[in-house]
Coordinates of N, CA and C in Angstrom, one line a residue:
M1 N 16.0 9.8 -11.9 CA 14.7 10.3 -12.3 C 13.8 10.7 -11.1
K2 N 13.3 11.8 -11.1 CA 12.5 12.2 -10.1 C 11.1 11.5 -10.0
S3 N 10.8 11.1 -8.7 CA 9.6 10.4 -8.6 C 8.7 11.0 -7.5
N4 N 9.1 12.2 -7.2 CA 8.3 12.9 -6.1 C 7.0 13.6 -6.5
V5 N 6.2 13.8 -5.6 CA 4.8 14.4 -5.9 C 4.8 15.6 -5.0
S6 N 4.7 16.8 -5.6 CA 4.5 18.1 -5.0 C 5.3 18.0 -3.6
S7 N 6.7 17.8 -3.7 CA 7.5 17.7 -2.6 C 7.8 18.9 -1.7
A8 N 8.1 20.0 -2.4 CA 8.4 21.2 -1.7 C 7.1 21.9 -1.6
P9 N 6.4 22.0 -0.4 CA 5.0 22.4 -0.2 C 4.8 24.0 -0.6
T10 N 3.8 24.2 -1.2 CA 3.1 25.5 -1.5 C 1.7 25.6 -1.2
R11 N 1.2 26.8 -0.9 CA -0.3 27.0 -0.8 C -0.9 27.3 -2.0
R12 N -1.8 26.6 -2.7 CA -2.1 27.0 -4.1 C -3.8 27.2 -3.9
D13 N -4.3 28.1 -4.7 CA -5.7 28.1 -4.9 C -6.2 27.1 -5.9
D14 N -6.9 26.0 -5.2 CA -7.3 25.0 -6.0 C -8.8 25.0 -6.3
A15 N -9.4 26.2 -5.9 CA -10.8 26.2 -6.1 C -11.3 25.9 -7.5
N16 N -10.6 26.6 -8.4 CA -11.0 26.6 -9.9 C -10.9 25.1 -10.4
R17 N -9.7 24.4 -10.1 CA -9.4 23.1 -10.6 C -10.4 22.1 -10.0
L18 N -10.8 22.3 -8.6 CA -11.6 21.4 -8.0 C -13.0 21.6 -8.6
G19 N -13.5 22.7 -9.0 CA -14.8 22.9 -9.7 C -14.9 22.1 -10.9
A20 N -13.7 21.9 -11.7 CA -13.7 21.3 -12.9 C -14.0 19.8 -12.7
W21 N -13.8 19.2 -11.5 CA -14.0 17.8 -11.2 C -15.4 17.6 -10.5
A22 N -16.0 18.8 -10.0 CA -17.0 18.6 -9.0 C -18.3 17.9 -9.9
E23 N -18.5 18.2 -11.2 CA -19.5 17.5 -11.9 C -19.1 16.3 -12.5
D24 N -17.9 16.0 -12.6 CA -17.4 14.8 -13.3 C -16.3 14.1 -12.6
P25 N -16.6 13.5 -11.3 CA -15.6 13.0 -10.5 C -15.1 11.6 -11.1
P26 N -13.8 11.3 -10.9 CA -13.4 9.9 -11.4 C -14.2 8.9 -11.1
S27 N -14.5 8.0 -12.1 CA -15.3 6.8 -12.1 C -14.7 5.6 -11.5
S28 N -13.3 5.4 -11.5 CA -12.7 4.2 -11.0 C -12.5 4.1 -9.5
V29 N -13.5 4.3 -8.8 CA -13.4 4.4 -7.3 C -13.1 3.1 -6.7
Y30 N -13.8 2.0 -7.3 CA -13.6 0.6 -6.8 C -12.1 0.2 -7.1
L31 N -11.7 0.5 -8.2 CA -10.2 0.0 -8.7 C -9.3 0.8 -7.8
Q32 N -9.5 2.1 -7.6 CA -8.7 2.9 -6.7 C -8.7 2.3 -5.2
Y33 N -9.8 1.9 -4.7 CA -10.0 1.4 -3.4 C -9.1 0.2 -3.2
C34 N -9.2 -0.7 -4.2 CA -8.5 -2.0 -4.2 C -7.0 -1.9 -4.3
A35 N -6.5 -0.8 -5.2 CA -5.1 -0.6 -5.2 C -4.6 0.1 -3.9
I36 N -5.4 0.9 -3.3 CA -4.9 1.5 -1.9 C -4.7 0.4 -0.8
M37 N -5.8 -0.4 -0.7 CA -5.8 -1.3 0.4 C -5.0 -2.6 0.1
A38 N -4.5 -2.7 -1.1 CA -3.7 -4.0 -1.4 C -2.2 -3.7 -1.3
I39 N -1.9 -2.5 -1.0 CA -0.4 -2.1 -0.9 C 0.3 -2.8 0.2
D40 N 1.4 -3.5 -0.1 CA 2.1 -4.4 1.1 C 2.7 -3.3 2.1
E41 N 2.4 -3.4 3.2 CA 2.9 -2.4 4.3 C 4.1 -3.1 5.0
A42 N 4.5 -4.3 4.6 CA 5.5 -5.0 5.5 C 6.8 -4.2 5.5
H43 N 7.1 -3.6 4.6 CA 8.5 -2.9 4.5 C 8.4 -1.5 4.3
V44 N 7.2 -0.8 4.1 CA 7.1 0.7 4.1 C 6.1 1.1 5.0
R45 N 6.3 2.0 6.0 CA 5.4 2.6 6.8 C 5.7 3.9 7.2
L46 N 4.8 4.8 7.8 CA 4.9 6.1 8.0 C 5.2 6.2 9.6
V47 N 6.0 7.1 10.2 CA 6.3 7.4 11.5 C 6.3 8.9 11.8
A48 N 5.9 9.2 13.0 CA 6.0 10.6 13.4 C 7.5 11.2 13.4
V49 N 7.5 12.4 13.1 CA 8.8 13.1 13.0 C 9.3 13.8 14.2
D50 N 9.7 12.9 15.2 CA 10.2 13.4 16.5 C 11.6 13.9 16.2
E51 N 12.3 14.3 17.2 CA 13.7 14.8 17.0 C 14.7 13.8 16.4
D52 N 14.6 12.7 16.9 CA 15.5 11.4 16.5 C 15.2 11.2 15.0
V53 N 13.9 11.0 14.6 CA 13.6 10.7 13.2 C 14.0 12.0 12.4
L54 N 13.7 13.3 13.0 CA 14.0 14.4 12.1 C 15.5 14.4 11.8
E55 N 16.5 14.0 12.7 CA 17.8 14.0 12.3 C 18.3 12.9 11.2
R56 N 17.4 11.8 11.3 CA 17.6 10.8 10.2 C 17.1 11.2 9.0
L57 N 15.9 12.0 8.9 CA 15.4 12.5 7.7 C 16.3 13.6 7.1
V58 N 16.9 14.4 7.8 CA 17.8 15.5 7.3 C 19.0 14.7 6.7
Q59 N 19.5 13.7 7.4 CA 20.7 12.9 6.8 C 20.3 12.3 5.5
A60 N 19.0 11.6 5.4 CA 18.6 11.0 4.1 C 18.5 12.1 3.1
A61 N 17.9 13.3 3.4 CA 17.7 14.3 2.4 C 18.8 14.8 1.8
T62 N 19.9 15.3 2.7 CA 21.0 15.9 2.2 C 22.2 14.9 1.6
T63 N 22.0 13.7 1.8 CA 22.8 12.6 1.2 C 22.2 11.9 0.0
G64 N 20.9 11.9 -0.1 CA 20.2 11.2 -1.1 C 19.2 11.7 -2.0
A65 N 19.0 13.1 -1.8 CA 18.0 13.8 -2.6 C 18.4 15.1 -3.0
A66 N 18.0 15.7 -4.1 CA 18.3 17.1 -4.5 C 17.6 18.0 -3.7
A67 N 18.2 19.0 -3.4 CA 17.5 20.1 -2.4 C 16.2 20.6 -3.0
D68 N 16.3 20.8 -4.2 CA 15.0 21.4 -4.8 C 13.9 20.4 -4.9
D69 N 14.0 19.0 -4.8 CA 13.1 18.1 -4.7 C 12.3 18.1 -3.2
V70 N 13.1 18.8 -2.2 CA 12.5 18.7 -0.8 C 12.1 20.1 -0.3
T71 N 12.9 21.2 -0.7 CA 12.6 22.5 -0.2 C 12.3 23.4 -1.2
P72 N 11.6 24.6 -0.9 CA 11.5 25.7 -1.9 C 13.0 26.2 -2.3
P73 N 13.0 26.8 -3.5 CA 14.4 27.3 -4.0 C 14.8 28.6 -3.1
L74 N 15.2 28.2 -1.9 CA 15.8 29.3 -1.1 C 17.0 29.9 -1.3
T75 N 17.9 29.1 -2.0 CA 19.3 29.7 -2.3 C 19.4 29.1 -3.8
R76 N 20.3 29.8 -4.5 CA 20.6 29.5 -5.8 C 21.2 28.1 -6.1
G77 N 20.8 27.4 -7.1 CA 21.4 26.1 -7.4 C 20.5 25.1 -6.6
D78 N 21.1 23.9 -7.0 CA 20.3 22.7 -6.4 C 21.0 22.0 -5.2
A79 N 22.1 22.6 -4.6 CA 22.9 22.1 -3.6 C 22.2 22.4 -2.1
W80 N 22.4 21.5 -1.2 CA 22.0 21.7 0.1 C 22.9 22.8 0.8
T81 N 22.2 23.7 1.4 CA 23.0 24.8 2.1 C 22.4 24.8 3.6
P82 N 23.1 25.4 4.4 CA 22.6 25.6 5.9 C 21.1 26.3 5.8
M83 N 20.9 27.2 5.1 CA 19.7 27.8 5.1 C 18.5 26.7 4.6
R84 N 18.8 25.9 3.7 CA 17.9 24.8 3.3 C 17.7 23.8 4.5
I85 N 18.7 23.4 5.1 CA 18.6 22.4 6.1 C 17.8 23.0 7.3
A86 N 18.1 24.3 7.6 CA 17.5 25.1 8.7 C 15.9 25.0 8.3
W87 N 15.6 25.3 7.1 CA 14.2 25.4 6.7 C 13.5 24.0 6.9
L88 N 14.1 22.9 6.4 CA 13.6 21.6 6.5 C 13.4 21.2 7.9
K89 N 14.2 21.5 9.0 CA 14.0 21.2 10.3 C 12.8 22.0 10.8
D90 N 12.8 23.3 10.6 CA 11.8 24.1 11.1 C 10.4 23.7 10.6
F91 N 10.4 23.3 9.2 CA 9.2 22.9 8.6 C 8.6 21.7 9.3
H92 N 9.4 20.6 9.6 CA 8.7 19.5 10.3 C 8.4 19.8 11.8
R93 N 9.1 20.5 12.4 CA 8.8 20.9 13.7 C 7.6 21.7 13.9
S94 N 7.3 22.5 12.9 CA 6.2 23.3 13.1 C 4.8 22.7 12.6
R95 N 5.0 21.4 12.1 CA 3.9 20.6 11.5 C 3.6 19.5 12.7
R96 N 4.1 19.5 13.7 CA 3.9 18.4 14.6 C 2.5 18.4 15.4
A97 N 1.8 19.7 15.2 CA 0.5 19.8 15.7 C -0.5 19.1 14.8
G98 N -0.1 18.8 13.6 CA -0.9 18.2 12.6 C -2.0 19.2 11.8
L99 N -2.9 18.4 11.2 CA -3.9 19.2 10.4 C -4.7 20.3 11.2
G100 N -4.8 20.1 12.6 CA -5.6 20.9 13.2 C -4.7 22.0 13.9
G101 N -3.3 22.0 13.7 CA -2.5 23.0 14.1 C -2.5 24.3 13.4
P102 N -1.7 25.3 13.8 CA -1.6 26.6 13.1 C -1.2 26.4 11.5
A103 N -0.3 25.4 11.2 CA 0.1 25.3 9.9 C -0.9 24.5 9.1
A104 N -1.9 23.8 9.7 CA -3.0 23.2 9.1 C -2.4 22.0 8.2
E105 N -1.2 21.4 8.6 CA -0.4 20.4 7.8 C 0.2 19.5 8.7
A106 N 0.2 18.2 8.2 CA 0.9 17.0 9.0 C 1.8 16.4 8.1
T107 N 3.0 15.9 8.8 CA 4.1 15.3 8.2 C 4.3 14.0 8.8
W108 N 5.0 13.1 7.9 CA 5.4 11.8 8.5 C 6.8 11.4 7.8
A109 N 7.6 10.6 8.5 CA 8.8 10.1 7.7 C 8.4 8.8 7.1
V110 N 9.0 8.6 6.0 CA 8.9 7.3 5.4 C 9.9 6.3 5.7
L111 N 9.6 5.1 6.3 CA 10.5 4.1 6.6 C 10.4 3.0 5.6
F112 N 11.6 2.6 5.1 CA 11.6 1.5 4.2 C 12.7 0.5 4.7
E113 N 12.4 -0.6 5.0 CA 13.2 -1.7 5.7 C 14.1 -1.0 6.9
Q114 N 13.3 -0.2 7.7 CA 13.8 0.3 8.9 C 14.6 1.7 8.6
R115 N 14.8 2.1 7.4 CA 15.6 3.3 7.1 C 14.6 4.3 6.8
V116 N 15.0 5.6 7.2 CA 14.3 6.8 6.8 C 14.7 7.1 5.4
V117 N 13.7 7.2 4.5 CA 14.0 7.4 3.0 C 13.2 8.5 2.4
G118 N 12.6 9.3 3.2 CA 11.8 10.4 2.7 C 10.7 10.8 3.6
S119 N 9.7 11.6 3.0 CA 8.7 11.9 3.9 C 7.4 12.3 3.0
V120 N 6.2 12.2 3.7 CA 5.1 12.6 3.1 C 4.3 13.6 4.0
R121 N 3.3 14.3 3.3 CA 2.6 15.4 4.2 C 1.2 15.5 3.5
L122 N 0.4 16.0 4.5 CA -1.0 16.5 4.1 C -1.2 17.8 4.6
L123 N -1.7 18.7 3.6 CA -1.9 20.1 3.8 C -3.5 20.3 3.7
R124 N -4.2 20.8 4.7 CA -5.5 21.2 4.7 C -5.8 22.4 3.9
A125 N -6.6 22.4 2.8 CA -6.9 23.4 1.9 C -8.0 24.3 2.7
D126 N -8.3 25.4 1.9 CA -9.3 26.2 2.4 C -10.7 25.6 2.5
R127 N -10.9 24.7 1.7 CA -12.2 24.0 1.5 C -12.3 23.1 2.8
S128 N -13.5 22.7 3.3 CA -13.6 22.2 4.5 C -12.9 20.9 4.7
R129 N -12.9 20.0 3.7 CA -12.3 18.6 3.8 C -11.2 18.3 2.9
Q130 N -11.0 19.1 2.0 CA -9.9 18.9 1.0 C -8.5 19.0 1.6
V131 N -7.7 18.1 1.0 CA -6.3 18.1 1.5 C -5.3 18.1 0.3
E132 N -4.2 18.5 0.4 CA -3.2 18.3 -0.7 C -2.2 17.4 -0.1
A133 N -1.8 16.4 -0.8 CA -0.6 15.5 -0.4 C 0.6 15.7 -1.2
G134 N 1.7 15.4 -0.5 CA 3.0 15.5 -1.2 C 3.9 14.4 -0.7
V135 N 4.9 13.9 -1.5 CA 5.8 12.9 -1.2 C 7.1 13.2 -1.8
W136 N 8.2 13.0 -1.1 CA 9.5 13.0 -1.6 C 10.4 11.7 -1.2
L137 N 11.2 11.2 -1.9 CA 12.0 10.0 -1.6 C 13.5 10.2 -2.0
I138 N 14.5 9.6 -1.3 CA 15.6 9.5 -1.8 C 15.9 8.7 -3.2
G139 N 16.8 9.1 -3.8 CA 17.0 8.4 -5.1 C 17.2 7.0 -5.2
E140 N 17.8 6.4 -4.4 CA 18.1 5.0 -4.4 C 16.9 4.0 -4.3
V141 N 15.9 4.5 -3.6 CA 14.6 3.7 -3.5 C 13.5 4.0 -4.5
R142 N 13.7 4.8 -5.4 CA 12.7 5.1 -6.3 C 12.7 3.9 -7.4
G143 N 11.5 3.6 -8.0 CA 11.4 2.4 -8.9 C 11.3 1.2 -8.1
R144 N 11.2 1.1 -6.8 CA 11.0 -0.2 -6.1 C 9.7 -0.3 -5.4
G145 N 8.7 0.5 -5.8 CA 7.3 0.6 -5.1 C 7.3 1.2 -3.9
V146 N 8.2 1.9 -3.4 CA 8.2 2.6 -2.1 C 7.3 3.9 -2.3
G147 N 7.4 4.6 -3.4 CA 6.7 5.8 -3.6 C 5.1 5.4 -3.6
Q148 N 4.7 4.3 -4.3 CA 3.3 3.9 -4.3 C 2.9 3.5 -2.9
A149 N 3.7 2.8 -2.1 CA 3.2 2.3 -0.8 C 3.2 3.6 0.2
A150 N 4.1 4.5 0.0 CA 4.1 5.6 0.9 C 2.9 6.5 0.5
T151 N 2.6 6.7 -0.8 CA 1.3 7.5 -1.1 C 0.1 6.8 -0.6
A152 N 0.0 5.6 -0.9 CA -1.1 4.8 -0.4 C -1.3 5.0 1.2
A153 N -0.2 5.0 1.9 CA -0.2 5.2 3.3 C -0.7 6.6 3.7
V154 N -0.3 7.7 2.9 CA -0.7 8.9 3.4 C -2.2 9.1 2.9
L155 N -2.7 8.4 1.9 CA -4.1 8.4 1.7 C -4.9 7.7 2.7
R156 N -4.4 6.8 3.3 CA -5.1 6.1 4.5 C -5.2 7.0 5.6
E157 N -4.0 7.9 5.8 CA -4.1 9.0 6.8 C -5.2 10.0 6.6
A158 N -5.3 10.4 5.3 CA -6.3 11.4 5.0 C -7.7 10.7 5.2
A159 N -7.9 9.4 4.9 CA -9.3 8.9 5.1 C -9.6 8.7 6.5
A160 N -8.6 8.4 7.3 CA -8.7 8.3 8.8 C -9.2 9.6 9.4
R161 N -8.8 10.8 8.8 CA -9.3 12.2 9.2 C -10.4 12.7 8.6
G162 N -11.1 11.8 7.7 CA -12.3 12.3 7.1 C -12.1 13.1 5.8
A163 N -10.8 13.2 5.3 CA -10.5 14.1 4.3 C -10.9 13.7 2.9
T164 N -11.5 14.5 2.1 CA -11.8 14.3 0.7 C -12.3 15.5 0.1
P165 N -11.7 15.7 -1.2 CA -10.9 15.0 -2.0 C -9.4 15.3 -1.7
V166 N -8.6 14.4 -2.2 CA -7.1 14.5 -2.1 C -6.5 15.1 -3.4
M167 N -5.8 16.2 -3.3 CA -5.2 16.9 -4.4 C -3.6 16.5 -4.4
A168 N -3.1 16.4 -5.6 CA -1.6 16.4 -5.7 C -1.2 17.1 -6.9
H169 N 0.0 17.5 -6.9 CA 0.6 18.3 -8.1 C 2.0 17.7 -8.5
T170 N 2.2 17.5 -9.8 CA 3.4 17.1 -10.2 C 3.5 17.7 -11.7
T171 N 4.6 17.2 -12.3 CA 4.8 17.7 -13.8 C 4.7 16.7 -14.7
A172 N 4.5 17.1 -16.2 CA 4.4 16.2 -17.3 C 5.5 15.2 -17.4
N173 N 6.7 15.7 -17.0 CA 7.8 14.9 -17.4 C 8.2 14.0 -16.1
N174 N 7.4 13.9 -15.2 CA 7.7 13.1 -14.0 C 6.9 11.7 -14.2
A175 N 7.6 10.8 -15.0 CA 6.7 9.6 -15.3 C 6.5 8.7 -14.1
G176 N 7.6 8.7 -13.1 CA 7.3 7.9 -12.0 C 6.1 8.4 -11.1
A177 N 6.0 9.6 -10.8 CA 5.0 10.3 -10.1 C 3.7 10.0 -10.8
L178 N 3.6 10.3 -12.0 CA 2.3 10.1 -12.9 C 1.9 8.5 -12.8
A179 N 2.9 7.6 -12.9 CA 2.3 6.3 -12.9 C 1.7 6.0 -11.6
V180 N 2.4 6.3 -10.4 CA 1.9 6.0 -9.1 C 0.5 6.7 -9.0
L181 N 0.3 7.9 -9.3 CA -0.9 8.5 -9.1 C -2.1 7.8 -9.9
E182 N -1.9 7.4 -11.2 CA -2.7 6.8 -11.9 C -3.0 5.4 -11.3
R183 N -2.1 4.7 -10.8 CA -2.4 3.3 -10.3 C -3.3 3.4 -9.1
L184 N -3.3 4.5 -8.3 CA -3.9 4.7 -7.1 C -5.3 5.4 -7.4
G185 N -5.5 5.6 -8.7 CA -7.0 6.0 -9.1 C -7.1 7.5 -9.1
F186 N -6.1 8.2 -9.1 CA -6.1 9.7 -9.3 C -6.5 10.2 -10.8
E187 N -7.3 11.1 -10.9 CA -7.5 11.6 -12.2 C -6.6 12.8 -12.5
L188 N -5.9 12.7 -13.7 CA -4.9 13.6 -14.0 C -5.4 14.6 -15.1
R189 N -4.9 15.9 -14.8 CA -5.3 17.0 -15.9 C -4.3 18.0 -15.8
A190 N -4.1 18.4 -16.9 CA -3.0 19.6 -17.2 C -3.2 20.7 -16.4
G191 N -2.3 21.2 -15.7 CA -2.4 22.4 -14.9 C -2.1 23.6 -15.4
D192 N -1.2 23.8 -16.1 CA -0.8 25.1 -16.8 C 0.2 24.8 -18.0
A193 N 0.6 25.9 -18.8 CA 1.3 25.8 -19.9 C 2.9 25.3 -19.5
R194 N 3.2 25.5 -18.4 CA 4.7 25.1 -18.0 C 4.8 23.6 -17.7
G195 N 3.7 22.9 -17.9 CA 3.9 21.4 -17.8 C 3.4 20.9 -16.5
A196 N 2.8 21.7 -15.6 CA 2.1 21.2 -14.3 C 0.9 20.3 -14.5
V197 N 0.9 19.2 -13.7 CA -0.2 18.3 -13.8 C -0.9 18.3 -12.4
D198 N -2.2 18.4 -12.5 CA -2.9 18.3 -11.2 C -3.6 17.0 -11.2
A199 N -3.7 16.5 -9.9 CA -4.2 15.0 -9.7 C -5.4 15.2 -8.6
L200 N -6.4 14.6 -8.8 CA -7.6 14.6 -7.8 C -8.0 13.2 -7.6
L201 N -8.3 12.9 -6.2 CA -8.8 11.6 -5.8 C -10.0 11.8 -4.8
F202 N -11.1 11.4 -5.2 CA -12.2 11.4 -4.1 C -12.3 10.2 -3.3
L203 N -11.8 10.2 -2.1 CA -12.0 9.1 -1.1 C -13.6 8.8 -0.8
D204 N -13.9 7.5 -1.2 CA -15.4 7.3 -1.0 C -15.6 6.5 0.2
R205 N -16.5 7.2 1.1 CA -17.1 6.7 2.5 C -17.6 5.3 2.3
D206 N -18.3 5.1 1.1 CA -19.1 3.8 1.0 C -18.2 2.7 0.9
L207 N -17.0 2.8 0.4 CA -16.1 1.7 0.2 C -15.2 1.6 1.5
G208 N -15.5 2.2 2.5 CA -14.7 1.9 3.8 C -13.5 2.6 4.0
L209 N -13.1 3.7 3.0 CA -11.9 4.5 3.3 C -12.1 5.5 4.4
H210 N -13.3 5.7 4.8 CA -13.5 6.7 5.9 C -14.1 5.9 7.2
P211 N -13.7 6.4 8.4 CA -14.3 5.7 9.5 C -15.8 6.2 9.6
E212 N -16.7 5.5 10.2 CA -18.0 5.9 10.5 C -18.0 6.8 11.6

């Protein structure tokens, strides 16, 4: 079962969707705060994607995840190809400058019990502080709380950079991703007739998710 959230990155115009929430933001901010801050970090953490970590990340992706869960559909079928592997390496290398770099995006590898098991990302949208978050994980660690811990960790990275709101995208048949987003306080809304689901979370400065 897929449990990834917007894993293959795309730039989307979220202005209309954000406007729908602007006058009616999610009301469960306190519950969201408690969920994010209570996640156990002992076994799941984020690390920078240097060359050593990148090789481990590529190995994890090509042996433990479907290519379409990680990259755009660059080649026909869901198999890993040299083109997809090259894209994955170039993608993470070009994001090392972070949200302030040319790509306006930052990525981290997800470590679970010292193994690289996936990655998370933050993409700065056109709006001043809005970001889009994405996560992918290898199949064998899904359903073990790793996705929730990794998503909570990337939300803390967003908060540390003063970003809000955080947008995520998934699909209506992705029960694992939907459950994680709901537990962390995201409000979910149908995105289009093809089964897309948009999720939005306002990180509240008053509850300490932003540095002063």
